[in-house]
Short mmCIF file of N, CA and C in Angstrom, two decimals:
data_model
loop_
_atom_site.label_atom_id
_atom_site.label_comp_id
_atom_site.label_asym_id
_atom_site.label_seq_id
_atom_site.Cartn_x
_atom_site.Cartn_y
_atom_site.Cartn_z
N UNK A 1 18.82 5.82 33.09
CA UNK A 1 17.54 5.84 32.39
C UNK A 1 17.76 5.94 30.89
N UNK A 2 16.77 5.50 30.16
CA UNK A 2 16.84 5.60 28.71
C UNK A 2 15.68 6.47 28.22
N UNK A 3 15.85 6.99 27.04
CA UNK A 3 14.83 7.89 26.48
C UNK A 3 13.72 7.06 25.85
N UNK A 4 12.50 7.37 26.21
CA UNK A 4 11.33 6.75 25.58
C UNK A 4 10.45 7.87 25.05
N UNK A 5 9.50 7.51 24.20
CA UNK A 5 8.66 8.57 23.65
C UNK A 5 7.73 9.16 24.70
N UNK A 6 7.66 8.55 25.87
CA UNK A 6 6.85 9.10 26.94
C UNK A 6 7.57 10.25 27.67
N UNK A 7 8.91 10.33 27.57
CA UNK A 7 9.60 11.37 28.32
C UNK A 7 10.43 12.31 27.45
N UNK A 8 10.33 12.20 26.14
CA UNK A 8 11.01 13.15 25.25
C UNK A 8 9.93 13.88 24.44
N UNK A 9 9.93 15.20 24.53
CA UNK A 9 8.90 15.99 23.85
C UNK A 9 9.57 17.08 23.02
N UNK A 10 9.10 17.22 21.78
CA UNK A 10 9.56 18.29 20.90
C UNK A 10 8.35 19.18 20.63
N UNK A 11 8.45 20.46 21.01
CA UNK A 11 7.40 21.44 20.73
C UNK A 11 7.94 22.45 19.75
N UNK A 12 7.21 22.67 18.65
CA UNK A 12 7.64 23.69 17.70
C UNK A 12 6.45 24.55 17.30
N UNK A 13 6.64 25.87 17.46
CA UNK A 13 5.62 26.81 16.98
C UNK A 13 6.28 27.91 16.14
N UNK A 14 7.51 27.65 15.70
CA UNK A 14 8.24 28.62 14.88
C UNK A 14 8.22 28.18 13.42
N UNK A 15 8.34 29.14 12.53
CA UNK A 15 8.44 28.86 11.11
C UNK A 15 9.88 28.47 10.80
N UNK A 16 10.06 27.40 10.01
CA UNK A 16 11.39 26.92 9.65
C UNK A 16 11.51 26.90 8.14
N UNK A 17 12.60 27.45 7.60
CA UNK A 17 12.79 27.49 6.16
C UNK A 17 14.21 27.07 5.81
N UNK A 18 14.32 26.06 4.93
CA UNK A 18 15.61 25.54 4.51
C UNK A 18 15.63 25.49 2.99
N UNK A 19 16.59 26.16 2.38
CA UNK A 19 16.66 26.18 0.92
C UNK A 19 17.59 25.11 0.36
N UNK A 20 18.40 24.51 1.20
CA UNK A 20 19.34 23.50 0.74
C UNK A 20 18.68 22.19 0.38
N UNK A 21 19.28 21.47 -0.56
CA UNK A 21 18.78 20.16 -0.95
C UNK A 21 18.92 19.16 0.20
N UNK A 22 17.99 18.21 0.26
CA UNK A 22 17.97 17.13 1.25
C UNK A 22 17.93 17.64 2.69
N UNK A 23 17.34 18.79 2.87
CA UNK A 23 17.23 19.35 4.22
C UNK A 23 16.09 18.69 4.98
N UNK A 24 16.18 18.72 6.32
CA UNK A 24 15.15 18.18 7.21
C UNK A 24 14.79 19.27 8.20
N UNK A 25 13.50 19.58 8.30
CA UNK A 25 13.05 20.63 9.22
C UNK A 25 13.18 20.22 10.67
N UNK A 26 12.60 19.09 11.04
CA UNK A 26 12.65 18.56 12.41
C UNK A 26 12.92 17.07 12.32
N UNK A 27 13.85 16.58 13.16
CA UNK A 27 14.11 15.15 13.25
C UNK A 27 13.88 14.73 14.70
N UNK A 28 13.03 13.74 14.89
CA UNK A 28 12.73 13.27 16.26
C UNK A 28 12.72 11.75 16.29
N UNK A 29 13.32 11.19 17.33
CA UNK A 29 13.31 9.74 17.52
C UNK A 29 12.88 9.46 18.95
N UNK A 30 11.90 8.56 19.10
CA UNK A 30 11.35 8.20 20.40
C UNK A 30 10.89 9.44 21.15
N UNK A 31 10.02 10.21 20.51
CA UNK A 31 9.57 11.47 21.10
C UNK A 31 8.10 11.72 20.77
N UNK A 32 7.51 12.60 21.51
CA UNK A 32 6.21 13.17 21.18
C UNK A 32 6.50 14.50 20.51
N UNK A 33 6.01 14.67 19.28
CA UNK A 33 6.26 15.89 18.52
C UNK A 33 4.96 16.68 18.44
N UNK A 34 4.95 17.88 19.02
CA UNK A 34 3.79 18.76 19.00
C UNK A 34 4.07 19.94 18.09
N UNK A 35 3.25 20.11 17.05
CA UNK A 35 3.46 21.18 16.08
C UNK A 35 2.30 22.16 16.09
N UNK A 36 2.63 23.45 16.18
CA UNK A 36 1.65 24.52 16.12
C UNK A 36 2.08 25.47 15.01
N UNK A 37 1.15 25.79 14.10
CA UNK A 37 1.53 26.65 12.99
C UNK A 37 0.37 27.44 12.43
N UNK A 38 0.58 27.95 11.23
CA UNK A 38 -0.42 28.78 10.55
C UNK A 38 -1.23 27.98 9.54
N UNK A 39 -0.73 26.82 9.14
CA UNK A 39 -1.38 26.02 8.12
C UNK A 39 -0.81 26.24 6.73
N UNK A 40 0.11 27.22 6.60
CA UNK A 40 0.73 27.52 5.30
C UNK A 40 2.24 27.69 5.50
N UNK A 41 3.03 26.85 4.84
CA UNK A 41 4.50 26.99 4.82
C UNK A 41 5.14 27.13 6.20
N UNK A 42 4.66 26.38 7.17
CA UNK A 42 5.29 26.42 8.49
C UNK A 42 6.70 25.83 8.45
N UNK A 43 6.87 24.81 7.61
CA UNK A 43 8.21 24.28 7.35
C UNK A 43 8.38 24.22 5.83
N UNK A 44 9.45 24.84 5.33
CA UNK A 44 9.78 24.82 3.90
C UNK A 44 11.13 24.17 3.72
N UNK A 45 11.21 23.22 2.76
CA UNK A 45 12.46 22.51 2.51
C UNK A 45 12.78 22.53 1.02
N UNK A 46 14.06 22.29 0.70
CA UNK A 46 14.52 22.28 -0.68
C UNK A 46 14.29 20.93 -1.35
N UNK A 47 14.94 20.72 -2.49
CA UNK A 47 14.80 19.48 -3.24
C UNK A 47 15.14 18.27 -2.37
N UNK A 48 14.31 17.23 -2.48
CA UNK A 48 14.47 15.99 -1.72
C UNK A 48 14.47 16.22 -0.22
N UNK A 49 13.90 17.32 0.22
CA UNK A 49 13.83 17.64 1.64
C UNK A 49 12.62 16.99 2.30
N UNK A 50 12.68 16.93 3.63
CA UNK A 50 11.58 16.38 4.43
C UNK A 50 11.26 17.38 5.54
N UNK A 51 9.99 17.73 5.66
CA UNK A 51 9.59 18.68 6.69
C UNK A 51 9.83 18.16 8.10
N UNK A 52 9.27 16.99 8.41
CA UNK A 52 9.44 16.36 9.72
C UNK A 52 9.75 14.89 9.52
N UNK A 53 10.82 14.43 10.17
CA UNK A 53 11.15 13.00 10.25
C UNK A 53 10.89 12.57 11.68
N UNK A 54 10.05 11.56 11.84
CA UNK A 54 9.74 11.05 13.18
C UNK A 54 9.86 9.53 13.16
N UNK A 55 10.67 9.00 14.08
CA UNK A 55 10.84 7.55 14.20
C UNK A 55 10.44 7.10 15.59
N UNK A 56 9.64 6.04 15.64
CA UNK A 56 9.18 5.48 16.93
C UNK A 56 8.62 6.58 17.81
N UNK A 57 7.77 7.40 17.23
CA UNK A 57 7.28 8.60 17.90
C UNK A 57 5.78 8.76 17.72
N UNK A 58 5.27 9.86 18.21
CA UNK A 58 3.89 10.29 17.98
C UNK A 58 3.94 11.73 17.51
N UNK A 59 3.22 12.04 16.43
CA UNK A 59 3.18 13.41 15.91
C UNK A 59 1.78 13.97 16.13
N UNK A 60 1.72 15.12 16.81
CA UNK A 60 0.46 15.82 17.09
C UNK A 60 0.46 17.17 16.40
N UNK A 61 -0.54 17.41 15.56
CA UNK A 61 -0.72 18.75 14.99
C UNK A 61 -1.74 19.46 15.87
N UNK A 62 -1.28 20.47 16.59
CA UNK A 62 -2.16 21.19 17.51
C UNK A 62 -2.98 22.24 16.80
N UNK A 63 -2.59 22.58 15.56
CA UNK A 63 -3.33 23.47 14.67
C UNK A 63 -3.16 22.91 13.26
N UNK A 64 -3.83 23.51 12.28
CA UNK A 64 -3.49 23.19 10.90
C UNK A 64 -2.01 23.51 10.73
N UNK A 65 -1.31 22.67 9.96
CA UNK A 65 0.14 22.84 9.83
C UNK A 65 0.53 22.73 8.37
N UNK A 66 1.39 23.63 7.91
CA UNK A 66 1.74 23.70 6.50
C UNK A 66 3.18 23.34 6.20
N UNK A 67 3.36 22.62 5.09
CA UNK A 67 4.68 22.26 4.58
C UNK A 67 4.79 22.75 3.15
N UNK A 68 5.96 23.24 2.79
CA UNK A 68 6.25 23.56 1.39
C UNK A 68 7.42 22.69 0.98
N UNK A 69 7.20 21.88 -0.07
CA UNK A 69 8.24 20.94 -0.52
C UNK A 69 8.57 21.20 -1.98
N UNK A 70 9.72 20.68 -2.38
CA UNK A 70 10.15 20.80 -3.77
C UNK A 70 10.37 19.39 -4.35
N UNK A 71 11.16 19.27 -5.37
CA UNK A 71 11.37 18.03 -6.13
C UNK A 71 11.60 16.83 -5.23
N UNK A 72 10.72 15.82 -5.35
CA UNK A 72 10.79 14.58 -4.58
C UNK A 72 10.83 14.81 -3.08
N UNK A 73 10.21 15.87 -2.64
CA UNK A 73 10.14 16.18 -1.22
C UNK A 73 8.97 15.49 -0.54
N UNK A 74 9.04 15.46 0.80
CA UNK A 74 8.01 14.82 1.64
C UNK A 74 7.68 15.77 2.79
N UNK A 75 6.40 15.94 3.06
CA UNK A 75 6.01 16.77 4.20
C UNK A 75 6.35 16.11 5.52
N UNK A 76 5.85 14.88 5.73
CA UNK A 76 6.07 14.14 6.97
C UNK A 76 6.53 12.73 6.63
N UNK A 77 7.69 12.33 7.18
CA UNK A 77 8.15 10.95 7.08
C UNK A 77 8.02 10.35 8.47
N UNK A 78 7.18 9.32 8.58
CA UNK A 78 6.89 8.73 9.89
C UNK A 78 7.22 7.24 9.87
N UNK A 79 8.25 6.85 10.59
CA UNK A 79 8.63 5.44 10.68
C UNK A 79 8.18 4.90 12.03
N UNK A 80 7.31 3.89 11.99
CA UNK A 80 6.76 3.32 13.23
C UNK A 80 6.20 4.41 14.13
N UNK A 81 5.49 5.34 13.51
CA UNK A 81 5.00 6.53 14.21
C UNK A 81 3.52 6.73 13.94
N UNK A 82 2.76 6.93 15.02
CA UNK A 82 1.34 7.25 14.92
C UNK A 82 1.17 8.76 14.83
N UNK A 83 -0.01 9.18 14.36
CA UNK A 83 -0.32 10.60 14.32
C UNK A 83 -1.67 10.84 14.99
N UNK A 84 -1.84 12.06 15.50
CA UNK A 84 -3.12 12.45 16.09
C UNK A 84 -3.97 13.10 15.01
N UNK A 85 -5.13 13.57 15.42
CA UNK A 85 -5.97 14.29 14.47
C UNK A 85 -5.36 15.65 14.17
N UNK A 86 -5.78 16.25 13.07
CA UNK A 86 -5.27 17.54 12.64
C UNK A 86 -5.21 17.56 11.13
N UNK A 87 -4.82 18.69 10.57
CA UNK A 87 -4.74 18.81 9.11
C UNK A 87 -3.37 19.32 8.72
N UNK A 88 -2.73 18.60 7.80
CA UNK A 88 -1.48 19.07 7.24
C UNK A 88 -1.72 19.47 5.79
N UNK A 89 -1.25 20.67 5.46
CA UNK A 89 -1.38 21.22 4.11
C UNK A 89 0.01 21.25 3.48
N UNK A 90 0.16 20.50 2.40
CA UNK A 90 1.45 20.39 1.74
C UNK A 90 1.36 21.05 0.37
N UNK A 91 2.25 22.02 0.14
CA UNK A 91 2.30 22.73 -1.15
C UNK A 91 3.56 22.31 -1.88
N UNK A 92 3.39 21.77 -3.10
CA UNK A 92 4.53 21.40 -3.93
C UNK A 92 4.85 22.58 -4.83
N UNK A 93 6.08 23.10 -4.71
CA UNK A 93 6.50 24.25 -5.51
C UNK A 93 7.77 23.95 -6.31
N UNK A 94 8.06 22.67 -6.49
CA UNK A 94 9.28 22.27 -7.18
C UNK A 94 9.13 22.29 -8.69
N UNK A 95 10.08 21.64 -9.34
CA UNK A 95 10.16 21.63 -10.81
C UNK A 95 9.08 20.77 -11.44
N UNK A 96 8.76 21.09 -12.66
CA UNK A 96 7.89 20.27 -13.49
C UNK A 96 8.82 19.52 -14.42
N UNK A 97 9.33 18.37 -13.97
CA UNK A 97 10.36 17.63 -14.70
C UNK A 97 10.08 16.13 -14.61
N UNK A 98 10.63 15.33 -15.52
CA UNK A 98 10.44 13.88 -15.46
C UNK A 98 10.91 13.30 -14.13
N UNK A 99 10.17 12.32 -13.63
CA UNK A 99 10.51 11.58 -12.41
C UNK A 99 10.51 12.44 -11.16
N UNK A 100 9.81 13.57 -11.18
CA UNK A 100 9.76 14.45 -10.01
C UNK A 100 8.33 14.44 -9.47
N UNK A 101 8.19 14.09 -8.18
CA UNK A 101 6.88 14.06 -7.53
C UNK A 101 6.97 14.76 -6.18
N UNK A 102 5.84 14.92 -5.56
CA UNK A 102 5.77 15.43 -4.20
C UNK A 102 4.89 14.50 -3.38
N UNK A 103 5.24 14.28 -2.12
CA UNK A 103 4.49 13.37 -1.25
C UNK A 103 4.10 14.08 0.04
N UNK A 104 2.83 13.99 0.40
CA UNK A 104 2.37 14.60 1.64
C UNK A 104 2.94 13.92 2.86
N UNK A 105 2.63 12.62 3.03
CA UNK A 105 3.09 11.87 4.19
C UNK A 105 3.55 10.48 3.75
N UNK A 106 4.70 10.07 4.26
CA UNK A 106 5.29 8.76 3.96
C UNK A 106 5.35 7.99 5.27
N UNK A 107 4.62 6.88 5.34
CA UNK A 107 4.61 6.05 6.54
C UNK A 107 5.32 4.74 6.26
N UNK A 108 6.28 4.41 7.13
CA UNK A 108 7.00 3.14 7.02
C UNK A 108 6.79 2.35 8.29
N UNK A 109 6.36 1.09 8.12
CA UNK A 109 6.11 0.24 9.27
C UNK A 109 7.07 -0.94 9.26
N UNK A 110 7.75 -1.18 10.39
CA UNK A 110 8.62 -2.35 10.50
C UNK A 110 8.23 -3.21 11.70
N UNK A 111 7.23 -2.79 12.44
CA UNK A 111 6.82 -3.54 13.62
C UNK A 111 5.31 -3.53 13.76
N UNK A 112 4.83 -2.92 14.81
CA UNK A 112 3.40 -2.88 15.11
C UNK A 112 2.65 -2.09 14.05
N UNK A 113 1.35 -2.37 13.91
CA UNK A 113 0.52 -1.59 12.98
C UNK A 113 0.53 -0.10 13.35
N UNK A 114 0.37 0.74 12.35
CA UNK A 114 0.39 2.19 12.52
C UNK A 114 -0.95 2.77 12.06
N UNK A 115 -1.41 3.81 12.78
CA UNK A 115 -2.65 4.49 12.41
C UNK A 115 -2.37 5.96 12.18
N UNK A 116 -2.85 6.45 11.02
CA UNK A 116 -2.79 7.88 10.73
C UNK A 116 -4.17 8.48 10.93
N UNK A 117 -4.24 9.57 11.70
CA UNK A 117 -5.50 10.27 11.91
C UNK A 117 -5.48 11.67 11.29
N UNK A 118 -4.37 12.03 10.67
CA UNK A 118 -4.24 13.35 10.07
C UNK A 118 -4.99 13.44 8.74
N UNK A 119 -5.59 14.59 8.49
CA UNK A 119 -6.06 14.91 7.15
C UNK A 119 -4.84 15.41 6.38
N UNK A 120 -4.68 14.93 5.14
CA UNK A 120 -3.52 15.29 4.32
C UNK A 120 -4.01 15.95 3.04
N UNK A 121 -3.69 17.23 2.90
CA UNK A 121 -4.04 17.99 1.68
C UNK A 121 -2.75 18.29 0.94
N UNK A 122 -2.68 17.90 -0.34
CA UNK A 122 -1.51 18.15 -1.15
C UNK A 122 -1.92 19.00 -2.35
N UNK A 123 -1.24 20.13 -2.52
CA UNK A 123 -1.53 21.04 -3.62
C UNK A 123 -0.34 21.11 -4.56
N UNK A 124 -0.58 20.84 -5.83
CA UNK A 124 0.45 20.86 -6.87
C UNK A 124 0.53 22.29 -7.43
N UNK A 125 1.20 23.17 -6.72
CA UNK A 125 1.27 24.59 -7.09
C UNK A 125 1.97 24.78 -8.44
N UNK A 126 3.09 24.09 -8.66
CA UNK A 126 3.86 24.28 -9.89
C UNK A 126 3.40 23.37 -11.02
N UNK A 127 2.38 22.54 -10.75
CA UNK A 127 1.74 21.75 -11.80
C UNK A 127 2.67 20.72 -12.44
N UNK A 128 3.50 20.06 -11.64
CA UNK A 128 4.36 19.02 -12.18
C UNK A 128 3.49 17.90 -12.76
N UNK A 129 3.87 17.39 -13.91
CA UNK A 129 3.07 16.38 -14.61
C UNK A 129 3.22 14.98 -14.04
N UNK A 130 4.30 14.73 -13.30
CA UNK A 130 4.53 13.38 -12.77
C UNK A 130 3.58 13.03 -11.63
N UNK A 131 3.04 14.04 -10.97
CA UNK A 131 1.99 13.77 -10.00
C UNK A 131 2.32 14.01 -8.55
N UNK A 132 1.26 13.97 -7.77
CA UNK A 132 1.32 14.17 -6.33
C UNK A 132 0.80 12.92 -5.62
N UNK A 133 1.39 12.63 -4.48
CA UNK A 133 0.99 11.48 -3.67
C UNK A 133 0.53 12.01 -2.31
N UNK A 134 -0.68 11.66 -1.91
CA UNK A 134 -1.15 12.07 -0.59
C UNK A 134 -0.42 11.33 0.51
N UNK A 135 -0.55 10.00 0.49
CA UNK A 135 0.09 9.14 1.49
C UNK A 135 0.78 7.99 0.78
N UNK A 136 2.02 7.72 1.18
CA UNK A 136 2.76 6.55 0.72
C UNK A 136 2.97 5.66 1.93
N UNK A 137 2.52 4.40 1.87
CA UNK A 137 2.65 3.48 3.00
C UNK A 137 3.51 2.30 2.58
N UNK A 138 4.54 1.99 3.36
CA UNK A 138 5.47 0.90 3.04
C UNK A 138 5.60 -0.07 4.20
N UNK A 139 5.41 -1.37 3.91
CA UNK A 139 5.61 -2.42 4.89
C UNK A 139 4.54 -2.45 5.97
N UNK A 140 4.30 -3.60 6.54
CA UNK A 140 3.42 -3.73 7.69
C UNK A 140 1.96 -3.42 7.42
N UNK A 141 1.24 -3.11 8.49
CA UNK A 141 -0.18 -2.79 8.41
C UNK A 141 -0.38 -1.32 8.73
N UNK A 142 -1.09 -0.64 7.84
CA UNK A 142 -1.31 0.81 7.96
C UNK A 142 -2.80 1.08 7.88
N UNK A 143 -3.32 1.81 8.87
CA UNK A 143 -4.71 2.23 8.86
C UNK A 143 -4.76 3.74 8.70
N UNK A 144 -5.50 4.20 7.71
CA UNK A 144 -5.68 5.63 7.51
C UNK A 144 -7.09 6.02 7.93
N UNK A 145 -7.18 6.92 8.92
CA UNK A 145 -8.47 7.42 9.38
C UNK A 145 -8.68 8.88 8.99
N UNK A 146 -7.69 9.49 8.36
CA UNK A 146 -7.81 10.88 7.93
C UNK A 146 -8.28 10.98 6.50
N UNK A 147 -8.70 12.17 6.12
CA UNK A 147 -9.09 12.42 4.73
C UNK A 147 -7.87 12.84 3.93
N UNK A 148 -7.86 12.48 2.64
CA UNK A 148 -6.76 12.82 1.74
C UNK A 148 -7.35 13.59 0.57
N UNK A 149 -6.73 14.74 0.26
CA UNK A 149 -7.19 15.54 -0.87
C UNK A 149 -5.99 15.96 -1.70
N UNK A 150 -6.07 15.71 -3.02
CA UNK A 150 -5.03 16.12 -3.94
C UNK A 150 -5.61 17.21 -4.84
N UNK A 151 -4.97 18.39 -4.84
CA UNK A 151 -5.39 19.48 -5.70
C UNK A 151 -4.35 19.64 -6.79
N UNK A 152 -4.76 19.34 -8.02
CA UNK A 152 -3.84 19.44 -9.15
C UNK A 152 -4.64 19.80 -10.39
N UNK A 153 -3.95 20.25 -11.39
CA UNK A 153 -4.61 20.68 -12.62
C UNK A 153 -4.00 19.92 -13.79
N UNK A 154 -4.77 18.97 -14.33
CA UNK A 154 -4.33 18.20 -15.49
C UNK A 154 -3.02 17.44 -15.22
N UNK A 155 -2.86 16.94 -14.00
CA UNK A 155 -1.68 16.16 -13.66
C UNK A 155 -2.10 14.92 -12.89
N UNK A 156 -1.19 14.01 -12.70
CA UNK A 156 -1.46 12.75 -12.03
C UNK A 156 -1.55 12.94 -10.52
N UNK A 157 -2.52 12.28 -9.90
CA UNK A 157 -2.65 12.35 -8.45
C UNK A 157 -2.99 10.99 -7.87
N UNK A 158 -2.39 10.66 -6.73
CA UNK A 158 -2.64 9.41 -6.02
C UNK A 158 -3.05 9.74 -4.59
N UNK A 159 -4.17 9.20 -4.14
CA UNK A 159 -4.57 9.39 -2.74
C UNK A 159 -3.62 8.65 -1.80
N UNK A 160 -3.56 7.31 -1.98
CA UNK A 160 -2.69 6.46 -1.16
C UNK A 160 -1.99 5.47 -2.08
N UNK A 161 -0.68 5.36 -1.93
CA UNK A 161 0.09 4.31 -2.61
C UNK A 161 0.62 3.37 -1.54
N UNK A 162 0.41 2.06 -1.74
CA UNK A 162 0.91 1.06 -0.80
C UNK A 162 2.00 0.23 -1.47
N UNK A 163 3.10 0.06 -0.77
CA UNK A 163 4.20 -0.77 -1.26
C UNK A 163 4.53 -1.80 -0.18
N UNK A 164 4.09 -3.03 -0.39
CA UNK A 164 4.34 -4.08 0.59
C UNK A 164 3.62 -3.83 1.90
N UNK A 165 2.52 -3.08 1.85
CA UNK A 165 1.78 -2.73 3.06
C UNK A 165 0.34 -3.22 2.94
N UNK A 166 -0.23 -3.62 4.06
CA UNK A 166 -1.64 -3.93 4.16
C UNK A 166 -2.33 -2.65 4.59
N UNK A 167 -3.10 -2.03 3.69
CA UNK A 167 -3.70 -0.72 3.98
C UNK A 167 -5.19 -0.85 4.21
N UNK A 168 -5.64 -0.25 5.30
CA UNK A 168 -7.06 -0.14 5.62
C UNK A 168 -7.38 1.34 5.59
N UNK A 169 -8.25 1.76 4.67
CA UNK A 169 -8.59 3.17 4.57
C UNK A 169 -10.00 3.41 5.10
N UNK A 170 -10.12 4.32 6.08
CA UNK A 170 -11.41 4.69 6.65
C UNK A 170 -11.74 6.15 6.36
N UNK A 171 -10.85 6.85 5.66
CA UNK A 171 -11.05 8.26 5.36
C UNK A 171 -11.54 8.47 3.94
N UNK A 172 -11.93 9.70 3.65
CA UNK A 172 -12.34 10.07 2.29
C UNK A 172 -11.11 10.45 1.48
N UNK A 173 -11.10 10.06 0.21
CA UNK A 173 -10.04 10.45 -0.71
C UNK A 173 -10.68 11.29 -1.80
N UNK A 174 -10.20 12.52 -1.97
CA UNK A 174 -10.75 13.44 -2.95
C UNK A 174 -9.69 13.76 -4.00
N UNK A 175 -10.02 13.48 -5.26
CA UNK A 175 -9.12 13.75 -6.38
C UNK A 175 -9.88 14.56 -7.42
N UNK A 176 -9.15 15.35 -8.17
CA UNK A 176 -9.79 16.10 -9.25
C UNK A 176 -9.90 15.20 -10.48
N UNK A 177 -10.78 15.57 -11.40
CA UNK A 177 -10.92 14.82 -12.64
C UNK A 177 -9.64 14.92 -13.47
N UNK A 178 -9.30 13.82 -14.11
CA UNK A 178 -8.15 13.81 -15.02
C UNK A 178 -8.64 14.12 -16.42
N UNK A 179 -7.90 14.94 -17.13
CA UNK A 179 -8.27 15.25 -18.51
C UNK A 179 -7.67 14.25 -19.50
N UNK A 180 -6.88 13.29 -19.00
CA UNK A 180 -6.25 12.30 -19.86
C UNK A 180 -6.67 10.91 -19.38
N UNK A 181 -7.48 10.21 -20.19
CA UNK A 181 -7.99 8.91 -19.77
C UNK A 181 -6.90 7.86 -19.63
N UNK A 182 -5.74 8.06 -20.22
CA UNK A 182 -4.64 7.10 -20.08
C UNK A 182 -3.81 7.36 -18.83
N UNK A 183 -4.04 8.50 -18.18
CA UNK A 183 -3.36 8.81 -16.92
C UNK A 183 -4.38 9.30 -15.90
N UNK A 184 -5.21 8.40 -15.39
CA UNK A 184 -6.26 8.80 -14.46
C UNK A 184 -5.68 9.08 -13.06
N UNK A 185 -6.37 9.90 -12.31
CA UNK A 185 -6.06 10.05 -10.89
C UNK A 185 -6.54 8.79 -10.19
N UNK A 186 -5.81 8.33 -9.19
CA UNK A 186 -6.08 7.04 -8.57
C UNK A 186 -6.24 7.22 -7.05
N UNK A 187 -7.35 6.72 -6.51
CA UNK A 187 -7.60 6.81 -5.08
C UNK A 187 -6.61 6.00 -4.26
N UNK A 188 -6.54 4.69 -4.53
CA UNK A 188 -5.60 3.81 -3.85
C UNK A 188 -4.89 2.95 -4.89
N UNK A 189 -3.57 2.87 -4.77
CA UNK A 189 -2.75 2.11 -5.71
C UNK A 189 -1.85 1.17 -4.92
N UNK A 190 -1.91 -0.12 -5.24
CA UNK A 190 -1.07 -1.08 -4.52
C UNK A 190 -0.21 -1.86 -5.49
#
């Protein structure tokens, strides 16, 4: 027999904290990933870290679920992976430095269309000026049915960024007012 996402299940209800750079909280391939948490810092990763990596899988948030990321970190990286309903709260606590951003969810499509049903909230705790990204979608067709909210203070914010992707947005995107007219917050950027 071979492993399919119908017979491999990952259940996590524990808090995970990794201080090392490029750390990954959970890695799943061809699995159903069920996450239960508090909604705040359920998975914390270091610089360039990723809270959950899921490939050819399904991610279910059974409660509100929290990620804490640092410089160029990502809460959820989903390759050819659908998500269920739920809310992910991503707190960026990294450096305020050039070329440093934080991303709530990164979706990559190489085959069938993908649908996100998660609400994605990204909070720029350390106030990095380079900005926060709610959802980054790359390749293929991506449908967003969840709401996206970026909480930042006088910094750049993007609801959804598409790179080589056909994006259909059915959710609400909430951004704060920008105090700099030359660097506006942007709902969708392609």
